[in-house]
Amino acid sequence: MTAIRLLLVDDDPLVRAGLSLMLGGADDIEIVGEAADGGEVQALVDRTRPDVVLMDVRMPGVDGLTATERLRGHPEAPQVVVLTTFHADEQVLRALRAGAAGFVLKDTPPAEIVQAVRRVAAGDPVLSPTVTRQLMRHAAGTDAEARRARARERLAVLNDREREVAVRVGRGLANARIAAELFMSVATVKTHVSRILARLGLDNRVQIALLAHDAGLLEQDAP
């Protein structure tokens, strides 16, 4: 089994040491580098080629959200999990729009942080219940109607099957669960997700989820 290559970015050396001890103890995760500021990230990524970057938000130089935006603007960029002590709506939304594949609070239990890294490396988004609630509030905000119209216009390029997959990605389902619900193979689900990303010009599944929320598709799909 190939280990997940992980880069840690946090300005607090004690936090980095704790994360390194916790995540480095997993048999399938290899810590390939550490950075204390977002300005160091691109050079370290070029040198160490991580699969996932665990990125703090608040740093004294280049903050984690700016670093994520810069990083995800490059081809073949690693996945980013944003790590923070707070969960202000605007910070969550900016992180997700920047291309982050997940958002994890620092008080999340260690086992869940390890699992978040594994899920993101496998191509599944990490949307905690807290983040999902924030997305729902965002979708119901003051400019919800205009945002919904824009999102629906973008999603109009999808065929019916792709739309069904997009809705389930928006619900945070893994590929295997989507395959079971829609009676297709996991490989077919992955193909549909890849096509959705290409058609919509998106970076990852979390951005599909955000667009599905904005379009109101999850309200329609609710049981």
Short mmCIF file of C-alpha atoms in Angstrom, two decimals:
data_model
loop_
_atom_site.label_atom_id
_atom_site.label_comp_id
_atom_site.label_asym_id
_atom_site.label_seq_id
_atom_site.Cartn_x
_atom_site.Cartn_y
_atom_site.Cartn_z
CA MET A 1 0.00 0.00 0.00
CA THR A 2 1.36 3.43 -0.97
CA ALA A 3 1.46 5.86 1.94
CA ILE A 4 -0.42 9.16 1.73
CA ARG A 5 2.15 11.96 1.46
CA LEU A 6 1.16 14.78 3.82
CA LEU A 7 2.45 18.34 4.24
CA LEU A 8 1.70 20.15 7.53
CA VAL A 9 1.29 23.95 7.53
CA ASP A 10 0.83 25.77 10.86
CA ASP A 11 2.68 28.67 12.45
CA ASP A 12 2.61 27.09 15.93
CA PRO A 13 5.49 24.61 16.33
CA LEU A 14 3.70 22.82 19.18
CA VAL A 15 0.63 22.27 16.99
CA ARG A 16 2.83 20.97 14.17
CA ALA A 17 4.61 18.64 16.57
CA GLY A 18 1.30 17.31 17.86
CA LEU A 19 -0.10 16.81 14.37
CA SER A 20 3.09 15.15 13.22
CA LEU A 21 3.03 12.76 16.17
CA MET A 22 -0.65 11.96 15.68
CA LEU A 23 -0.72 11.64 11.89
CA GLY A 24 2.75 10.18 11.52
CA GLY A 25 1.67 7.31 13.75
CA ALA A 26 -0.74 6.09 11.09
CA ASP A 27 0.73 3.29 8.98
CA ASP A 28 -0.65 4.75 5.75
CA ILE A 29 0.42 8.41 6.22
CA GLU A 30 3.90 9.84 5.66
CA ILE A 31 4.75 13.39 6.79
CA VAL A 32 6.89 14.75 3.95
CA GLY A 33 7.35 18.30 5.17
CA GLU A 34 6.29 21.12 7.48
CA ALA A 35 5.83 24.86 6.97
CA ALA A 36 5.21 27.72 9.39
CA ASP A 37 3.68 30.15 6.88
CA GLY A 38 1.53 30.01 3.77
CA GLY A 39 4.26 31.73 1.78
CA GLU A 40 6.41 28.61 2.08
CA VAL A 41 3.80 26.21 0.77
CA GLN A 42 4.28 26.28 -3.01
CA ALA A 43 8.03 25.72 -2.84
CA LEU A 44 7.58 22.85 -0.38
CA VAL A 45 4.86 21.29 -2.55
CA ASP A 46 7.14 21.49 -5.59
CA ARG A 47 9.91 19.79 -3.62
CA THR A 48 8.01 17.15 -1.64
CA ARG A 49 5.01 16.37 -3.93
CA PRO A 50 2.43 15.73 -1.18
CA ASP A 51 -0.97 14.18 -1.85
CA VAL A 52 -2.64 16.27 0.86
CA VAL A 53 -1.83 19.56 2.60
CA LEU A 54 -3.20 20.14 6.11
CA MET A 55 -3.40 23.94 6.18
CA ASP A 56 -3.93 26.27 9.14
CA VAL A 57 -6.04 29.37 8.44
CA ARG A 58 -4.46 32.02 10.67
CA MET A 59 -0.75 32.59 10.07
CA PRO A 60 1.21 35.85 10.49
CA GLY A 61 2.53 36.10 6.93
CA VAL A 62 0.48 34.52 4.15
CA ASP A 63 -2.71 33.10 5.65
CA GLY A 64 -3.94 29.61 4.86
CA LEU A 65 -6.86 30.69 2.68
CA THR A 66 -4.63 32.81 0.44
CA ALA A 67 -2.10 29.97 0.28
CA THR A 68 -4.89 27.56 -0.68
CA GLU A 69 -6.11 29.86 -3.47
CA ARG A 70 -2.58 30.16 -4.84
CA LEU A 71 -1.85 26.47 -4.55
CA ARG A 72 -5.09 25.27 -6.14
CA GLY A 73 -4.46 27.60 -9.06
CA HIS A 74 -1.62 25.35 -10.21
CA PRO A 75 -2.13 22.18 -12.27
CA GLU A 76 -1.90 18.87 -10.40
CA ALA A 77 -2.13 20.65 -7.05
CA PRO A 78 -2.48 18.44 -3.96
CA GLN A 79 -5.76 18.31 -2.06
CA VAL A 80 -6.07 20.76 0.84
CA VAL A 81 -7.73 20.23 4.21
CA VAL A 82 -8.15 23.52 6.06
CA LEU A 83 -7.49 23.29 9.81
CA THR A 84 -8.64 26.01 12.20
CA THR A 85 -9.81 26.83 15.72
CA PHE A 86 -12.92 28.68 14.51
CA HIS A 87 -15.63 28.20 11.92
CA ALA A 88 -16.90 31.61 10.76
CA ASP A 89 -19.21 31.20 7.77
CA GLU A 90 -17.22 33.46 5.48
CA GLN A 91 -13.96 31.62 6.22
CA VAL A 92 -15.59 28.25 5.49
CA LEU A 93 -17.05 29.46 2.21
CA ARG A 94 -13.84 31.13 1.09
CA ALA A 95 -11.88 27.95 1.84
CA LEU A 96 -14.30 25.80 -0.14
CA ARG A 97 -14.47 28.21 -3.06
CA ALA A 98 -10.67 28.34 -3.09
CA GLY A 99 -10.66 24.62 -3.77
CA ALA A 100 -10.16 23.13 -0.30
CA ALA A 101 -11.42 19.55 -0.13
CA GLY A 102 -12.26 19.74 3.54
CA PHE A 103 -12.53 21.92 6.62
CA VAL A 104 -11.60 20.48 10.02
CA LEU A 105 -11.68 22.16 13.43
CA LYS A 106 -8.60 21.78 15.61
CA ASP A 107 -10.70 20.33 18.44
CA THR A 108 -11.80 17.48 16.17
CA PRO A 109 -10.87 14.11 17.75
CA PRO A 110 -7.49 12.84 16.46
CA ALA A 111 -8.97 9.74 14.84
CA GLU A 112 -11.35 11.93 12.81
CA ILE A 113 -8.51 14.15 11.58
CA VAL A 114 -6.63 11.05 10.44
CA GLN A 115 -9.77 9.80 8.71
CA ALA A 116 -10.26 13.21 7.07
CA VAL A 117 -6.80 13.00 5.51
CA ARG A 118 -7.55 9.48 4.26
CA ARG A 119 -10.91 10.49 2.78
CA VAL A 120 -9.53 13.51 0.98
CA ALA A 121 -6.63 11.48 -0.41
CA ALA A 122 -9.20 8.98 -1.72
CA GLY A 123 -11.14 11.74 -3.47
CA ASP A 124 -14.01 12.13 -0.99
CA PRO A 125 -14.83 15.54 0.51
CA VAL A 126 -14.77 16.19 4.24
CA LEU A 127 -17.89 18.11 5.20
CA SER A 128 -18.53 18.00 8.93
CA PRO A 129 -22.08 18.52 10.21
CA THR A 130 -21.00 22.03 11.32
CA VAL A 131 -19.83 22.94 7.82
CA THR A 132 -22.93 21.42 6.23
CA ARG A 133 -25.16 23.56 8.47
CA GLN A 134 -23.18 26.64 7.43
CA LEU A 135 -23.64 25.78 3.77
CA MET A 136 -27.37 25.48 4.33
CA ARG A 137 -27.47 28.89 6.03
CA HIS A 138 -25.41 30.30 3.18
CA ALA A 139 -27.88 28.90 0.65
CA ALA A 140 -30.70 30.65 2.50
CA GLY A 141 -28.93 34.02 2.78
CA THR A 142 -30.14 37.41 1.64
CA ASP A 143 -28.94 36.99 -1.95
CA ALA A 144 -30.12 33.38 -2.14
CA GLU A 145 -32.41 33.89 -5.14
CA ALA A 146 -29.74 35.45 -7.35
CA ARG A 147 -27.19 32.84 -6.26
CA ARG A 148 -29.69 30.05 -6.88
CA ALA A 149 -30.41 31.31 -10.39
CA ARG A 150 -26.69 31.49 -11.23
CA ALA A 151 -26.06 28.00 -9.84
CA ARG A 152 -28.97 26.48 -11.75
CA GLU A 153 -27.78 28.10 -14.95
CA ARG A 154 -24.36 26.52 -14.49
CA LEU A 155 -25.81 23.11 -13.67
CA ALA A 156 -28.01 23.17 -16.78
CA VAL A 157 -25.10 21.73 -18.79
CA LEU A 158 -25.38 18.43 -16.87
CA ASN A 159 -27.47 15.54 -18.10
CA ASP A 160 -29.99 13.86 -15.78
CA ARG A 161 -27.57 11.17 -14.56
CA GLU A 162 -24.81 13.66 -13.86
CA ARG A 163 -27.31 15.80 -11.98
CA GLU A 164 -28.30 12.82 -9.81
CA VAL A 165 -24.65 12.19 -9.00
CA ALA A 166 -24.07 15.90 -8.27
CA VAL A 167 -26.94 15.91 -5.76
CA ARG A 168 -25.48 12.94 -3.91
CA VAL A 169 -22.03 14.49 -3.91
CA GLY A 170 -23.74 17.51 -2.37
CA ARG A 171 -25.13 15.27 0.36
CA GLY A 172 -21.56 14.23 1.16
CA LEU A 173 -21.94 10.61 0.06
CA ALA A 174 -18.87 8.54 -0.81
CA ASN A 175 -18.62 6.91 -4.24
CA ALA A 176 -19.66 3.47 -2.96
CA ARG A 177 -22.85 4.86 -1.41
CA ILE A 178 -23.68 6.82 -4.57
CA ALA A 179 -23.14 3.68 -6.64
CA ALA A 180 -25.52 1.72 -4.41
CA GLU A 181 -28.24 4.38 -4.51
CA LEU A 182 -28.08 4.84 -8.29
CA PHE A 183 -27.46 1.18 -9.19
CA MET A 184 -24.16 1.74 -10.97
CA SER A 185 -20.55 0.70 -10.44
CA VAL A 186 -18.10 2.76 -8.39
CA ALA A 187 -16.01 3.19 -11.55
CA THR A 188 -19.02 4.68 -13.32
CA VAL A 189 -19.62 7.08 -10.43
CA LYS A 190 -16.00 8.23 -10.64
CA THR A 191 -16.40 8.79 -14.38
CA HIS A 192 -19.53 10.87 -13.81
CA VAL A 193 -17.79 12.95 -11.11
CA SER A 194 -14.85 13.60 -13.43
CA ARG A 195 -17.22 14.71 -16.19
CA ILE A 196 -19.12 16.99 -13.81
CA LEU A 197 -15.89 18.65 -12.70
CA ALA A 198 -14.80 19.15 -16.31
CA ARG A 199 -18.18 20.46 -17.50
CA LEU A 200 -18.49 22.93 -14.63
CA GLY A 201 -14.83 23.96 -14.49
CA LEU A 202 -14.52 22.95 -10.83
CA ASP A 203 -11.53 21.62 -8.89
CA ASN A 204 -13.07 19.07 -6.55
CA ARG A 205 -16.17 17.42 -5.10
CA VAL A 206 -16.63 20.02 -2.38
CA GLN A 207 -17.19 22.69 -5.00
CA ILE A 208 -19.81 20.43 -6.63
CA ALA A 209 -21.47 20.21 -3.21
CA LEU A 210 -21.41 23.97 -2.76
CA LEU A 211 -22.96 24.53 -6.20
CA ALA A 212 -25.66 21.93 -5.47
CA HIS A 213 -26.45 23.73 -2.20
CA ASP A 214 -26.60 27.09 -3.98
CA ALA A 215 -28.98 25.68 -6.62
CA GLY A 216 -31.35 24.34 -3.97
CA LEU A 217 -31.01 20.78 -5.27
CA LEU A 218 -30.55 19.29 -1.82
CA GLU A 219 -33.84 20.78 -0.64
CA GLN A 220 -35.58 19.09 -3.57
CA ASP A 221 -33.82 15.81 -2.81
CA ALA A 222 -34.62 15.82 0.89
CA PRO A 223 -36.70 12.82 2.04
#
